[in-house]
Amino acid sequence: MKLEDWAMIKYLHKEGVPVSRIAEELGINRKTVAKAIKDDERPEYKRHPRGSMLDPYKEYIKQRLGKYNLTATRILREIRSQGYPGSYTILKEYVHQIKGAKPKPAFVRFETSPGQQAQMDWSEFGFLETDKGKMKLWCFSMILGYSRMLYVEFAHSQNLPALGQAHINAFRYFGGVTNTILYDNMKTIVLSREGENIQWNPQFMDFASHYGFLPSVCQPGRKETKGKVERPFSYIRSSFFEGQDYTDLCNLNEKSRFWLDNVANVRIHATTQAVPFDRLKEENLQPLRDKDYVLEHTEMRRSSKDCYISFCGNRYSIPYQYSCRDLTIKEKSHELMIFFGEQQIAVHSISYQKGQVITDPKHFAGIPRPAYPSGMRAIREKFLSHFPGANPFVDGLISAKYGNAGYHMLQILSLLEDYPQEVLE
């Protein structure tokens, strides 16, 4: 072990950083970190140096890696052109040794004062098996920075309405709102970002203003700033989710709430050495508003000629009078509302599966359909009125199909509903 690694381990341990986190940050085995903490003297490794085919190229490799973050395969191509006869494995181990020796930046644990900050994030939790198939499962987590009070909720979507409702449920569970909430650079909150220039989602900012908190986002690539909410996901999996039996999403959330109340928030937290429920009393959170602000997703879509509109991989029916129109769809809570101008023309419960066709039979009631005459003579006259030059075709059809010729002519006429006459000619 390098002296600088040993010194950094001692420093981070003194600052209260867990052994697993030290091992992760320094790229050192956890047992080695634990041994360095326990021992007062730096462990010495006795190695007997021996020659290697790589020796003539080591200085070149060090210079290249010192200037650029190159892969071992890239270095191999370069030194092969210089005459290196050795294997890739030896080179790979040496490159790893050089890169691993680079000191990684340390971090200082950031503790917040009561009521100051919460942190929020989503994590993917696989799929929920249902009678209709698999449905995507996401875990929403919010944690209060001072008390470490944890809130968890499972959902089938990360969209804006689901995000807003999960926030409201978390605020109710905590009994109030912190001054700030820290996020990752998720698209529902940050529309774009160039350095410190952030374009916020205006609807989410209005939501934040309604509840009186200020959203902030962590620096890209600096996961340490949001560690309080990222670390609990492994705890959620191991302590609650893995091996859990549940029937549906509602049942899963009921069980997660029981786990929060009876396990997660009544344990002695490893960092604070206090029970989150007890420290919650010191948070002094902002009170909740009487009226909830419900976020919604809005966009324009064009309906198809078969009276459906597509949204998130599914098709939803609309009244037939509004086919082939530009319509507005609004997703709010678990409903999809469809508007023509200011008029609401349809509403559906959202399906979180893919490839579904959701139909309201009332949307097709009264749809006009062409009425064709039933007698062969009348059918022939109707057919020739649309296709005046088709006499030879009709004669051949009657000769070949006899009594079924009328059926075939009606089927061809029905295609006029979907295709131009010149195409059918």
Tab-separated table of C-alpha atoms in Angstrom:
chain	number	residue	atom	x	y	z
A	1	MET	CA	0.000	0.000	0.000
A	2	LYS	CA	1.239	3.470	-0.885
A	3	LEU	CA	1.973	5.856	1.961
A	4	GLU	CA	-0.480	8.437	0.592
A	5	ASP	CA	-3.280	5.845	0.491
A	6	TRP	CA	-2.563	4.776	4.065
A	7	ALA	CA	-2.578	8.407	5.239
A	8	MET	CA	-5.816	9.138	3.387
A	9	ILE	CA	-7.488	6.083	4.962
A	10	LYS	CA	-6.519	7.310	8.432
A	11	TYR	CA	-7.811	10.810	7.679
A	12	LEU	CA	-11.161	9.700	6.236
A	13	HIS	CA	-11.708	7.237	9.076
A	14	LYS	CA	-11.083	10.013	11.580
A	15	GLU	CA	-13.689	12.136	9.754
A	16	GLY	CA	-16.273	9.368	10.247
A	17	VAL	CA	-16.376	8.006	6.690
A	18	PRO	CA	-17.500	4.322	6.656
A	19	VAL	CA	-14.991	1.657	5.647
A	20	SER	CA	-16.992	0.677	2.543
A	21	ARG	CA	-17.069	4.246	1.316
A	22	ILE	CA	-13.325	4.704	1.880
A	23	ALA	CA	-12.647	1.514	-0.082
A	24	GLU	CA	-14.861	2.718	-2.927
A	25	GLU	CA	-13.311	6.193	-3.094
A	26	LEU	CA	-9.701	4.974	-3.014
A	27	GLY	CA	-10.214	1.835	-5.094
A	28	ILE	CA	-8.795	-0.383	-2.335
A	29	ASN	CA	-10.126	-3.673	-0.988
A	30	ARG	CA	-12.390	-3.221	2.056
A	31	LYS	CA	-10.372	-5.687	4.150
A	32	THR	CA	-7.183	-3.790	3.349
A	33	VAL	CA	-8.837	-0.547	4.478
A	34	ALA	CA	-10.019	-2.154	7.726
A	35	LYS	CA	-6.539	-3.533	8.402
A	36	ALA	CA	-4.937	-0.109	7.761
A	37	ILE	CA	-7.372	1.490	10.233
A	38	LYS	CA	-6.598	-1.120	12.887
A	39	ASP	CA	-2.799	-1.114	12.462
A	40	ASP	CA	-0.665	1.821	13.566
A	41	GLU	CA	2.101	0.964	11.148
A	42	ARG	CA	1.852	0.985	7.408
A	43	PRO	CA	1.865	-2.585	6.064
A	44	GLU	CA	4.937	-3.448	4.044
A	45	TYR	CA	4.849	-5.688	1.024
A	46	LYS	CA	8.113	-7.508	0.219
A	47	ARG	CA	8.434	-8.036	-3.486
A	48	HIS	CA	11.371	-9.566	-5.334
A	49	PRO	CA	11.870	-7.550	-8.482
A	50	ARG	CA	12.430	-9.469	-11.670
A	51	GLY	CA	12.848	-8.472	-15.240
A	52	SER	CA	9.879	-8.104	-17.540
A	53	MET	CA	9.457	-7.680	-21.288
A	54	LEU	CA	7.473	-4.572	-20.396
A	55	ASP	CA	10.389	-2.848	-18.591
A	56	PRO	CA	11.767	-0.990	-21.647
A	57	TYR	CA	8.343	0.542	-22.279
A	58	LYS	CA	7.281	1.482	-18.747
A	59	GLU	CA	8.590	5.026	-18.860
A	60	TYR	CA	6.759	5.654	-22.133
A	61	ILE	CA	3.554	4.190	-20.666
A	62	LYS	CA	3.835	6.401	-17.566
A	63	GLN	CA	4.251	9.512	-19.708
A	64	ARG	CA	1.252	8.643	-21.874
A	65	LEU	CA	-1.012	7.833	-18.934
A	66	GLY	CA	0.180	10.897	-17.087
A	67	LYS	CA	-1.021	13.088	-19.934
A	68	TYR	CA	-4.027	11.152	-21.284
A	69	ASN	CA	-6.554	8.687	-19.906
A	70	LEU	CA	-5.771	5.920	-22.408
A	71	THR	CA	-6.957	2.318	-22.323
A	72	ALA	CA	-4.634	-0.657	-22.100
A	73	THR	CA	-5.618	-1.745	-25.628
A	74	ARG	CA	-4.644	1.685	-26.962
A	75	ILE	CA	-1.247	1.497	-25.207
A	76	LEU	CA	-0.788	-2.044	-26.556
A	77	ARG	CA	-1.195	-0.822	-30.147
A	78	GLU	CA	1.350	1.924	-29.561
A	79	ILE	CA	4.088	-0.170	-27.937
A	80	ARG	CA	3.554	-3.065	-30.363
A	81	SER	CA	4.572	-0.656	-33.121
A	82	GLN	CA	7.725	-0.014	-31.069
A	83	GLY	CA	8.551	-3.723	-30.898
A	84	TYR	CA	6.860	-4.897	-27.657
A	85	PRO	CA	6.641	-8.717	-27.883
A	86	GLY	CA	4.760	-9.388	-24.625
A	87	SER	CA	1.159	-10.209	-23.771
A	88	TYR	CA	-1.828	-7.945	-23.192
A	89	THR	CA	-2.375	-9.323	-19.656
A	90	ILE	CA	0.960	-8.036	-18.321
A	91	LEU	CA	0.315	-4.645	-19.846
A	92	LYS	CA	-3.241	-4.494	-18.508
A	93	GLU	CA	-2.045	-5.177	-14.949
A	94	TYR	CA	0.618	-2.480	-15.223
A	95	VAL	CA	-1.827	0.095	-16.625
A	96	HIS	CA	-4.236	-0.697	-13.789
A	97	GLN	CA	-1.381	-0.270	-11.311
A	98	ILE	CA	-0.494	3.153	-12.747
A	99	LYS	CA	-4.082	4.385	-12.886
A	100	GLY	CA	-4.905	2.991	-9.451
A	101	ALA	CA	-1.980	4.860	-7.918
A	102	LYS	CA	-3.445	8.226	-8.896
A	103	PRO	CA	-4.875	9.883	-5.780
A	104	LYS	CA	-8.633	10.281	-5.895
A	105	PRO	CA	-10.218	13.454	-4.548
A	106	ALA	CA	-11.352	13.241	-0.953
A	107	PHE	CA	-14.682	14.614	0.124
A	108	VAL	CA	-15.879	16.252	3.292
A	109	ARG	CA	-19.141	15.046	4.796
A	110	PHE	CA	-21.758	17.768	4.484
A	111	GLU	CA	-24.307	17.934	7.271
A	112	THR	CA	-27.316	20.233	7.066
A	113	SER	CA	-29.080	22.112	9.813
A	114	PRO	CA	-32.675	21.234	10.826
A	115	GLY	CA	-35.244	21.989	8.146
A	116	GLN	CA	-32.593	23.088	5.667
A	117	GLN	CA	-32.420	20.386	3.012
A	118	ALA	CA	-33.970	17.205	1.648
A	119	GLN	CA	-32.612	15.044	-1.165
A	120	MET	CA	-34.666	13.179	-3.756
A	121	ASP	CA	-33.939	10.590	-6.448
A	122	TRP	CA	-35.454	7.767	-8.534
A	123	SER	CA	-34.012	4.268	-8.888
A	124	GLU	CA	-35.030	1.455	-11.208
A	125	PHE	CA	-36.382	-1.614	-9.388
A	126	GLY	CA	-37.040	-3.998	-12.291
A	127	PHE	CA	-40.567	-5.011	-13.253
A	128	LEU	CA	-43.852	-5.735	-11.529
A	129	GLU	CA	-45.483	-8.944	-12.746
A	130	THR	CA	-49.247	-8.581	-13.352
A	131	ASP	CA	-51.984	-10.643	-14.980
A	132	LYS	CA	-51.559	-8.516	-18.113
A	133	GLY	CA	-47.761	-8.760	-18.225
A	134	LYS	CA	-44.707	-6.889	-16.950
A	135	MET	CA	-44.855	-3.267	-15.843
A	136	LYS	CA	-41.806	-1.081	-15.174
A	137	LEU	CA	-41.161	-0.370	-11.490
A	138	TRP	CA	-39.440	2.747	-10.135
A	139	CYS	CA	-38.630	3.686	-6.558
A	140	PHE	CA	-39.009	7.318	-5.449
A	141	SER	CA	-36.971	8.186	-2.363
A	142	MET	CA	-36.737	11.401	-0.361
A	143	ILE	CA	-34.655	11.838	2.783
A	144	LEU	CA	-34.404	14.755	5.200
A	145	GLY	CA	-30.785	15.852	5.560
A	146	TYR	CA	-30.792	16.521	9.312
A	147	SER	CA	-33.000	13.810	10.787
A	148	ARG	CA	-32.433	11.186	8.025
A	149	MET	CA	-36.191	10.579	7.917
A	150	LEU	CA	-36.807	8.446	4.840
A	151	TYR	CA	-39.828	8.312	2.534
A	152	VAL	CA	-40.223	5.650	-0.165
A	153	GLU	CA	-42.871	5.195	-2.842
A	154	PHE	CA	-43.034	2.847	-5.832
A	155	ALA	CA	-44.481	3.907	-9.192
A	156	HIS	CA	-44.755	2.773	-12.800
A	157	SER	CA	-43.510	6.069	-14.232
A	158	GLN	CA	-40.998	8.856	-13.539
A	159	ASN	CA	-43.034	11.473	-15.417
A	160	LEU	CA	-43.995	14.895	-14.076
A	161	PRO	CA	-47.408	13.955	-12.600
A	162	ALA	CA	-45.907	10.927	-10.808
A	163	LEU	CA	-43.033	13.074	-9.539
A	164	GLY	CA	-45.393	15.729	-8.189
A	165	GLN	CA	-47.720	13.273	-6.455
A	166	ALA	CA	-44.785	11.467	-4.823
A	167	HIS	CA	-43.521	14.834	-3.517
A	168	ILE	CA	-46.921	15.637	-2.026
A	169	ASN	CA	-47.110	12.205	-0.368
A	170	ALA	CA	-43.594	12.678	1.057
A	171	PHE	CA	-44.462	16.151	2.405
A	172	ARG	CA	-47.528	14.720	4.121
A	173	TYR	CA	-45.487	11.883	5.607
A	174	PHE	CA	-42.860	14.279	6.992
A	175	GLY	CA	-45.455	16.793	8.106
A	176	GLY	CA	-43.883	19.700	6.220
A	177	VAL	CA	-41.317	20.906	3.694
A	178	THR	CA	-37.592	21.757	3.917
A	179	ASN	CA	-36.150	25.044	2.632
A	180	THR	CA	-34.330	23.350	-0.259
A	181	ILE	CA	-34.491	20.010	-2.067
A	182	LEU	CA	-31.472	18.631	-3.922
A	183	TYR	CA	-31.962	16.724	-7.193
A	184	ASP	CA	-30.021	15.011	-9.893
A	185	ASN	CA	-30.188	16.652	-13.337
A	186	MET	CA	-33.438	14.844	-14.226
A	187	LYS	CA	-35.323	15.998	-17.340
A	188	THR	CA	-38.591	16.602	-15.518
A	189	ILE	CA	-36.854	19.294	-13.445
A	190	VAL	CA	-33.994	20.571	-15.625
A	191	LEU	CA	-34.819	21.107	-19.304
A	192	SER	CA	-31.196	21.896	-20.207
A	193	ARG	CA	-27.913	22.766	-18.535
A	194	GLU	CA	-24.656	24.316	-19.686
A	195	GLY	CA	-22.336	24.715	-16.714
A	196	GLU	CA	-24.077	26.948	-14.201
A	197	ASN	CA	-26.657	28.082	-16.746
A	198	ILE	CA	-29.740	26.001	-15.897
A	199	GLN	CA	-33.081	26.103	-17.704
A	200	TRP	CA	-35.642	24.868	-15.193
A	201	ASN	CA	-38.956	23.246	-16.035
A	202	PRO	CA	-41.311	26.215	-15.454
A	203	GLN	CA	-44.188	24.043	-14.225
A	204	PHE	CA	-41.977	22.338	-11.645
A	205	MET	CA	-40.640	25.700	-10.487
A	206	ASP	CA	-44.240	26.838	-10.019
A	207	PHE	CA	-44.863	23.655	-8.015
A	208	ALA	CA	-41.800	24.428	-5.840
A	209	SER	CA	-42.953	27.999	-5.329
A	210	HIS	CA	-46.388	26.788	-4.242
A	211	TYR	CA	-44.859	24.622	-1.481
A	212	GLY	CA	-42.171	27.159	-0.552
A	213	PHE	CA	-38.965	25.237	-1.280
A	214	LEU	CA	-36.036	26.060	-3.542
A	215	PRO	CA	-34.877	23.250	-5.888
A	216	SER	CA	-31.156	22.815	-6.507
A	217	VAL	CA	-29.211	20.299	-8.597
A	218	CYS	CA	-25.901	18.631	-7.895
A	219	GLN	CA	-22.862	19.073	-10.103
A	220	PRO	CA	-22.660	16.465	-12.896
A	221	GLY	CA	-20.272	13.683	-11.887
A	222	ARG	CA	-20.328	14.662	-8.197
A	223	LYS	CA	-22.526	11.949	-6.734
A	224	GLU	CA	-21.077	12.627	-3.266
A	225	THR	CA	-23.203	15.796	-3.005
A	226	LYS	CA	-26.332	13.667	-3.141
A	227	GLY	CA	-25.056	10.696	-1.175
A	228	LYS	CA	-27.694	10.830	1.557
A	229	VAL	CA	-30.454	9.781	-0.855
A	230	GLU	CA	-28.392	7.514	-3.138
A	231	ARG	CA	-27.027	5.322	-0.323
A	232	PRO	CA	-30.476	4.297	1.029
A	233	PHE	CA	-31.412	2.531	-2.226
A	234	SER	CA	-29.171	-0.430	-1.365
A	235	TYR	CA	-30.680	-0.374	2.144
A	236	ILE	CA	-34.201	-0.304	0.675
A	237	ARG	CA	-33.370	-3.323	-1.486
A	238	SER	CA	-31.732	-5.416	1.212
A	239	SER	CA	-33.940	-4.473	4.160
A	240	PHE	CA	-37.293	-4.357	2.383
A	241	PHE	CA	-37.618	-5.072	-1.327
A	242	GLU	CA	-35.614	-8.251	-1.952
A	243	GLY	CA	-37.743	-11.321	-1.203
A	244	GLN	CA	-40.846	-9.212	-0.539
A	245	ASP	CA	-44.222	-10.691	-1.517
A	246	TYR	CA	-46.784	-8.269	-2.942
A	247	THR	CA	-49.841	-8.537	-5.162
A	248	ASP	CA	-49.844	-5.173	-6.947
A	249	LEU	CA	-48.446	-1.649	-6.760
A	250	CYS	CA	-50.901	-0.543	-4.079
A	251	ASN	CA	-50.034	-3.533	-1.897
A	252	LEU	CA	-46.298	-2.907	-2.397
A	253	ASN	CA	-46.659	0.724	-1.261
A	254	GLU	CA	-48.733	-0.317	1.762
A	255	LYS	CA	-45.950	-2.697	2.825
A	256	SER	CA	-43.247	-0.096	2.189
A	257	ARG	CA	-45.119	2.356	4.432
A	258	PHE	CA	-45.273	-0.252	7.213
A	259	TRP	CA	-41.518	-0.835	6.766
A	260	LEU	CA	-40.830	2.915	7.010
A	261	ASP	CA	-42.849	3.263	10.219
A	262	ASN	CA	-41.592	0.125	11.933
A	263	VAL	CA	-38.056	-0.432	10.621
A	264	ALA	CA	-36.340	2.305	8.613
A	265	ASN	CA	-37.307	5.364	10.646
A	266	VAL	CA	-37.179	3.799	14.103
A	267	ARG	CA	-33.676	2.332	13.838
A	268	ILE	CA	-30.597	4.099	15.162
A	269	HIS	CA	-29.061	5.706	12.086
A	270	ALA	CA	-25.405	4.763	11.586
A	271	THR	CA	-24.267	8.340	10.920
A	272	THR	CA	-26.369	10.405	13.338
A	273	GLN	CA	-26.497	7.692	16.030
A	274	ALA	CA	-30.108	8.759	16.631
A	275	VAL	CA	-33.583	7.556	15.685
A	276	PRO	CA	-34.900	9.482	12.621
A	277	PHE	CA	-38.407	9.775	14.116
A	278	ASP	CA	-36.905	11.408	17.219
A	279	ARG	CA	-34.799	13.898	15.250
A	280	LEU	CA	-37.793	14.749	13.065
A	281	LYS	CA	-39.151	16.761	15.993
A	282	GLU	CA	-36.159	19.101	15.644
A	283	GLU	CA	-36.536	19.636	11.874
A	284	ASN	CA	-38.930	22.602	12.225
A	285	LEU	CA	-40.316	22.081	8.707
A	286	GLN	CA	-42.385	24.606	6.796
A	287	PRO	CA	-46.119	23.855	7.123
A	288	LEU	CA	-48.013	22.429	4.163
A	289	ARG	CA	-50.405	24.487	2.060
A	290	ASP	CA	-54.087	23.603	2.371
A	291	LYS	CA	-54.513	23.151	-1.374
A	292	ASP	CA	-52.417	20.645	-3.311
A	293	TYR	CA	-50.669	21.640	-6.533
A	294	VAL	CA	-51.153	18.778	-8.994
A	295	LEU	CA	-48.580	18.671	-11.779
A	296	GLU	CA	-49.711	17.736	-15.279
A	297	HIS	CA	-48.039	16.850	-18.570
A	298	THR	CA	-49.421	18.557	-21.709
A	299	GLU	CA	-48.620	18.078	-25.394
A	300	MET	CA	-50.200	18.123	-28.858
A	301	ARG	CA	-50.928	14.906	-30.772
A	302	ARG	CA	-52.737	14.162	-34.055
A	303	SER	CA	-55.466	11.534	-33.960
A	304	SER	CA	-55.576	8.742	-36.524
A	305	LYS	CA	-58.364	8.066	-39.001
A	306	ASP	CA	-59.404	4.979	-37.021
A	307	CYS	CA	-60.281	7.239	-34.053
A	308	TYR	CA	-57.320	6.645	-31.760
A	309	ILE	CA	-54.503	8.775	-30.384
A	310	SER	CA	-51.071	7.385	-29.420
A	311	PHE	CA	-49.402	8.122	-26.088
A	312	CYS	CA	-46.446	6.421	-24.366
A	313	GLY	CA	-46.639	3.255	-26.453
A	314	ASN	CA	-50.414	2.794	-26.146
A	315	ARG	CA	-53.465	3.862	-28.199
A	316	TYR	CA	-56.505	5.577	-26.652
A	317	SER	CA	-59.856	5.998	-28.396
A	318	ILE	CA	-61.484	9.342	-29.171
A	319	PRO	CA	-65.002	10.199	-30.464
A	320	TYR	CA	-65.097	9.445	-34.194
A	321	GLN	CA	-65.982	13.081	-35.017
A	322	TYR	CA	-62.408	14.071	-34.006
A	323	SER	CA	-60.389	11.681	-36.166
A	324	CYS	CA	-57.441	13.179	-38.075
A	325	ARG	CA	-57.428	16.274	-35.846
A	326	ASP	CA	-54.747	18.044	-33.823
A	327	LEU	CA	-55.704	17.382	-30.199
A	328	THR	CA	-54.274	18.353	-26.811
A	329	ILE	CA	-53.557	15.616	-24.293
A	330	LYS	CA	-53.124	16.285	-20.591
A	331	GLU	CA	-51.740	13.670	-18.213
A	332	LYS	CA	-52.771	14.363	-14.650
A	333	SER	CA	-52.484	11.917	-11.745
A	334	HIS	CA	-53.382	8.591	-13.396
A	335	GLU	CA	-55.723	10.003	-16.042
A	336	LEU	CA	-55.245	10.965	-19.684
A	337	MET	CA	-57.562	13.798	-20.716
A	338	ILE	CA	-57.987	14.653	-24.406
A	339	PHE	CA	-59.114	18.094	-25.604
A	340	PHE	CA	-60.198	19.648	-28.893
A	341	GLY	CA	-59.412	23.293	-28.275
A	342	GLU	CA	-60.856	24.024	-24.840
A	343	GLN	CA	-63.410	21.184	-25.027
A	344	GLN	CA	-62.615	17.917	-23.233
A	345	ILE	CA	-63.696	15.108	-25.556
A	346	ALA	CA	-62.314	12.004	-23.808
A	347	VAL	CA	-60.759	10.744	-20.590
A	348	HIS	CA	-59.017	7.414	-19.940
A	349	SER	CA	-57.221	5.716	-17.083
A	350	ILE	CA	-53.574	5.491	-18.081
A	351	SER	CA	-52.109	2.078	-18.865
A	352	TYR	CA	-48.465	1.674	-17.843
A	353	GLN	CA	-47.979	-1.350	-20.070
A	354	LYS	CA	-46.868	-1.033	-23.666
A	355	GLY	CA	-48.767	-1.969	-26.816
A	356	GLN	CA	-52.234	-1.663	-25.254
A	357	VAL	CA	-55.368	-0.422	-27.067
A	358	ILE	CA	-57.739	1.330	-24.664
A	359	THR	CA	-61.222	1.742	-26.153
A	360	ASP	CA	-64.390	3.453	-24.984
A	361	PRO	CA	-67.257	1.929	-27.081
A	362	LYS	CA	-69.250	5.178	-26.763
A	363	HIS	CA	-66.667	6.877	-28.971
A	364	PHE	CA	-67.805	4.763	-31.952
A	365	ALA	CA	-71.574	4.884	-31.349
A	366	GLY	CA	-73.391	6.365	-34.362
A	367	ILE	CA	-70.415	6.304	-36.685
A	368	PRO	CA	-71.799	6.536	-40.248
A	369	ARG	CA	-71.067	3.593	-42.517
A	370	PRO	CA	-71.794	3.411	-46.271
A	371	ALA	CA	-74.965	1.444	-47.108
A	372	TYR	CA	-74.700	-0.630	-50.235
A	373	PRO	CA	-77.693	-2.231	-52.014
A	374	SER	CA	-78.179	-5.969	-51.626
A	375	GLY	CA	-79.440	-6.981	-55.102
A	376	MET	CA	-76.857	-8.079	-57.671
A	377	ARG	CA	-78.243	-5.651	-60.320
A	378	ALA	CA	-78.196	-2.716	-57.885
A	379	ILE	CA	-74.681	-3.647	-56.675
A	380	ARG	CA	-73.426	-3.813	-60.255
A	381	GLU	CA	-74.889	-0.412	-61.056
A	382	LYS	CA	-73.370	1.062	-57.897
A	383	PHE	CA	-69.986	-0.457	-58.727
A	384	LEU	CA	-70.027	0.823	-62.332
A	385	SER	CA	-71.033	4.306	-61.142
A	386	HIS	CA	-67.669	4.463	-59.331
A	387	PHE	CA	-65.676	2.525	-61.951
A	388	PRO	CA	-67.291	3.200	-65.348
A	389	GLY	CA	-64.692	1.235	-67.307
A	390	ALA	CA	-64.957	-1.902	-65.169
A	391	ASN	CA	-67.590	-3.814	-67.243
A	392	PRO	CA	-65.112	-6.520	-68.378
A	393	PHE	CA	-63.914	-6.935	-64.784
A	394	VAL	CA	-67.508	-7.298	-63.465
A	395	ASP	CA	-68.402	-9.817	-66.169
A	396	GLY	CA	-65.331	-11.892	-65.359
A	397	LEU	CA	-66.064	-11.631	-61.616
A	398	ILE	CA	-69.638	-12.892	-62.082
A	399	SER	CA	-68.404	-15.711	-64.314
A	400	ALA	CA	-65.796	-16.798	-61.756
A	401	LYS	CA	-67.688	-16.228	-58.489
A	402	TYR	CA	-71.348	-16.564	-59.470
A	403	GLY	CA	-73.497	-15.611	-56.468
A	404	ASN	CA	-70.498	-14.346	-54.453
A	405	ALA	CA	-69.623	-11.678	-57.022
A	406	GLY	CA	-71.789	-9.132	-55.182
A	407	TYR	CA	-69.820	-9.713	-51.961
A	408	HIS	CA	-66.514	-9.029	-53.716
A	409	MET	CA	-67.806	-5.853	-55.357
A	410	LEU	CA	-69.036	-4.578	-51.966
A	411	GLN	CA	-65.648	-5.325	-50.411
A	412	ILE	CA	-63.910	-3.338	-53.136
A	413	LEU	CA	-66.381	-0.453	-52.684
A	414	SER	CA	-65.676	-0.437	-48.936
A	415	LEU	CA	-62.019	0.284	-49.700
A	416	LEU	CA	-63.093	3.733	-50.918
A	417	GLU	CA	-63.319	4.683	-47.249
A	418	ASP	CA	-59.536	4.362	-46.943
A	419	TYR	CA	-58.064	4.776	-50.427
A	420	PRO	CA	-58.482	7.308	-53.265
A	421	GLN	CA	-60.562	6.127	-56.246
A	422	GLU	CA	-57.642	6.452	-58.659
A	423	VAL	CA	-55.666	3.956	-56.561
A	424	LEU	CA	-58.523	1.425	-56.678
A	425	GLU	CA	-58.993	1.914	-60.427
